[in-house]
Amino acid sequence: QLETVYETVGRRPQRTSQGIASLSVSLTEENLATPGILYRLLQPLALQGVNLAEVASTTSEFHVYIDEADVMLALESLYAAFR
């Protein structure tokens, strides 16, 4: 399976990871118009020591990729920040 990807892409990935989970947050129009909204999402994770393996965003979603062991801590931190 991976060889097919290598043949299609033509190069090997720079790195691979296992044990990574993705958390996705849908952003409303109000969120998108709020200065510092990404800071409000990232600060609770940083304060809890959750390491971000990767971050991705679209116009209406924000995704963080973290260690699977940190998923519940990250969820609880985000829920508490936006109550």
PDB file of C-alpha atoms in Angstrom:
ATOM      1  CA  GLN A   1       0.000   0.000   0.000  1.00  0.00           C
ATOM      2  CA  LEU A   2       2.697   2.466   0.964  1.00  0.00           C
ATOM      3  CA  GLU A   3       4.738   1.551  -2.107  1.00  0.00           C
ATOM      4  CA  THR A   4       1.818   2.687  -4.281  1.00  0.00           C
ATOM      5  CA  VAL A   5       1.898   6.059  -2.534  1.00  0.00           C
ATOM      6  CA  TYR A   6       5.658   6.280  -3.048  1.00  0.00           C
ATOM      7  CA  GLU A   7       5.255   5.495  -6.742  1.00  0.00           C
ATOM      8  CA  THR A   8       2.483   8.071  -7.131  1.00  0.00           C
ATOM      9  CA  VAL A   9       4.120  10.832  -5.104  1.00  0.00           C
ATOM     10  CA  GLY A  10       7.616  10.035  -6.307  1.00  0.00           C
ATOM     11  CA  ARG A  11       9.385  10.536  -2.962  1.00  0.00           C
ATOM     12  CA  ARG A  12       9.355   9.194   0.525  1.00  0.00           C
ATOM     13  CA  PRO A  13       7.733  11.237   3.313  1.00  0.00           C
ATOM     14  CA  GLN A  14      10.070  13.309   5.447  1.00  0.00           C
ATOM     15  CA  ARG A  15       8.794  11.532   8.550  1.00  0.00           C
ATOM     16  CA  THR A  16       6.092   9.174   9.686  1.00  0.00           C
ATOM     17  CA  SER A  17       4.404   8.957  13.067  1.00  0.00           C
ATOM     18  CA  GLN A  18       2.308   6.470  14.940  1.00  0.00           C
ATOM     19  CA  GLY A  19       0.098   7.009  17.948  1.00  0.00           C
ATOM     20  CA  ILE A  20      -1.096  10.392  16.708  1.00  0.00           C
ATOM     21  CA  ALA A  21      -4.713  11.541  17.055  1.00  0.00           C
ATOM     22  CA  SER A  22      -6.539  14.406  15.396  1.00  0.00           C
ATOM     23  CA  LEU A  23      -8.877  16.846  17.098  1.00  0.00           C
ATOM     24  CA  SER A  24     -10.986  19.034  14.859  1.00  0.00           C
ATOM     25  CA  VAL A  25     -12.828  22.199  15.809  1.00  0.00           C
ATOM     26  CA  SER A  26     -15.490  23.670  13.546  1.00  0.00           C
ATOM     27  CA  LEU A  27     -15.356  27.445  13.526  1.00  0.00           C
ATOM     28  CA  THR A  28     -18.507  29.520  13.201  1.00  0.00           C
ATOM     29  CA  GLU A  29     -18.667  32.844  11.380  1.00  0.00           C
ATOM     30  CA  GLU A  30     -18.598  34.508  14.799  1.00  0.00           C
ATOM     31  CA  ASN A  31     -15.450  32.544  15.742  1.00  0.00           C
ATOM     32  CA  LEU A  32     -13.774  33.494  12.489  1.00  0.00           C
ATOM     33  CA  ALA A  33     -14.428  37.181  13.165  1.00  0.00           C
ATOM     34  CA  THR A  34     -12.985  36.964  16.700  1.00  0.00           C
ATOM     35  CA  PRO A  35      -9.413  38.265  17.010  1.00  0.00           C
ATOM     36  CA  GLY A  36      -7.196  35.716  18.769  1.00  0.00           C
ATOM     37  CA  ILE A  37      -9.501  32.729  18.303  1.00  0.00           C
ATOM     38  CA  LEU A  38      -6.590  30.433  17.416  1.00  0.00           C
ATOM     39  CA  TYR A  39      -4.745  31.634  20.507  1.00  0.00           C
ATOM     40  CA  ARG A  40      -7.802  30.748  22.606  1.00  0.00           C
ATOM     41  CA  LEU A  41      -7.695  27.244  21.114  1.00  0.00           C
ATOM     42  CA  LEU A  42      -3.956  26.717  21.512  1.00  0.00           C
ATOM     43  CA  GLN A  43      -3.324  28.337  24.899  1.00  0.00           C
ATOM     44  CA  PRO A  44      -5.167  25.710  27.005  1.00  0.00           C
ATOM     45  CA  LEU A  45      -3.269  22.949  25.228  1.00  0.00           C
ATOM     46  CA  ALA A  46       0.067  24.650  25.851  1.00  0.00           C
ATOM     47  CA  LEU A  47      -0.747  25.282  29.512  1.00  0.00           C
ATOM     48  CA  GLN A  48      -1.493  21.581  29.963  1.00  0.00           C
ATOM     49  CA  GLY A  49       1.738  20.568  28.226  1.00  0.00           C
ATOM     50  CA  VAL A  50       0.025  18.998  25.202  1.00  0.00           C
ATOM     51  CA  ASN A  51       2.568  18.808  22.404  1.00  0.00           C
ATOM     52  CA  LEU A  52       1.290  19.530  18.898  1.00  0.00           C
ATOM     53  CA  ALA A  53       2.697  17.167  16.290  1.00  0.00           C
ATOM     54  CA  GLU A  54       1.001  19.149  13.508  1.00  0.00           C
ATOM     55  CA  VAL A  55      -1.569  21.890  12.984  1.00  0.00           C
ATOM     56  CA  ALA A  56      -3.823  22.373   9.956  1.00  0.00           C
ATOM     57  CA  SER A  57      -6.633  24.764   9.186  1.00  0.00           C
ATOM     58  CA  THR A  58      -9.226  25.501   6.571  1.00  0.00           C
ATOM     59  CA  THR A  59     -11.569  28.450   6.318  1.00  0.00           C
ATOM     60  CA  SER A  60     -13.989  26.844   8.765  1.00  0.00           C
ATOM     61  CA  GLU A  61     -12.052  24.180  10.678  1.00  0.00           C
ATOM     62  CA  PHE A  62      -8.958  23.937  12.826  1.00  0.00           C
ATOM     63  CA  HIS A  63      -7.171  20.618  13.333  1.00  0.00           C
ATOM     64  CA  VAL A  64      -4.486  19.681  15.824  1.00  0.00           C
ATOM     65  CA  TYR A  65      -2.578  16.433  15.738  1.00  0.00           C
ATOM     66  CA  ILE A  66      -1.438  15.247  19.142  1.00  0.00           C
ATOM     67  CA  ASP A  67      -0.218  12.139  20.916  1.00  0.00           C
ATOM     68  CA  GLU A  68      -3.057   9.666  21.499  1.00  0.00           C
ATOM     69  CA  ALA A  69      -2.243   9.681  25.213  1.00  0.00           C
ATOM     70  CA  ASP A  70      -3.130  13.402  25.399  1.00  0.00           C
ATOM     71  CA  VAL A  71      -6.567  13.240  23.751  1.00  0.00           C
ATOM     72  CA  MET A  72      -8.695  13.344  26.899  1.00  0.00           C
ATOM     73  CA  LEU A  73      -6.544  16.046  28.490  1.00  0.00           C
ATOM     74  CA  ALA A  74      -6.799  18.128  25.315  1.00  0.00           C
ATOM     75  CA  LEU A  75     -10.576  17.689  25.073  1.00  0.00           C
ATOM     76  CA  GLU A  76     -11.124  18.561  28.716  1.00  0.00           C
ATOM     77  CA  SER A  77      -8.871  21.626  28.383  1.00  0.00           C
ATOM     78  CA  LEU A  78     -10.708  22.891  25.308  1.00  0.00           C
ATOM     79  CA  TYR A  79     -14.150  22.285  26.808  1.00  0.00           C
ATOM     80  CA  ALA A  80     -13.144  24.172  29.964  1.00  0.00           C
ATOM     81  CA  ALA A  81     -11.769  27.093  27.935  1.00  0.00           C
ATOM     82  CA  PHE A  82     -15.006  27.585  26.009  1.00  0.00           C
ATOM     83  CA  ARG A  83     -17.618  27.066  28.742  1.00  0.00           C
TER      84      ARG A  83
END
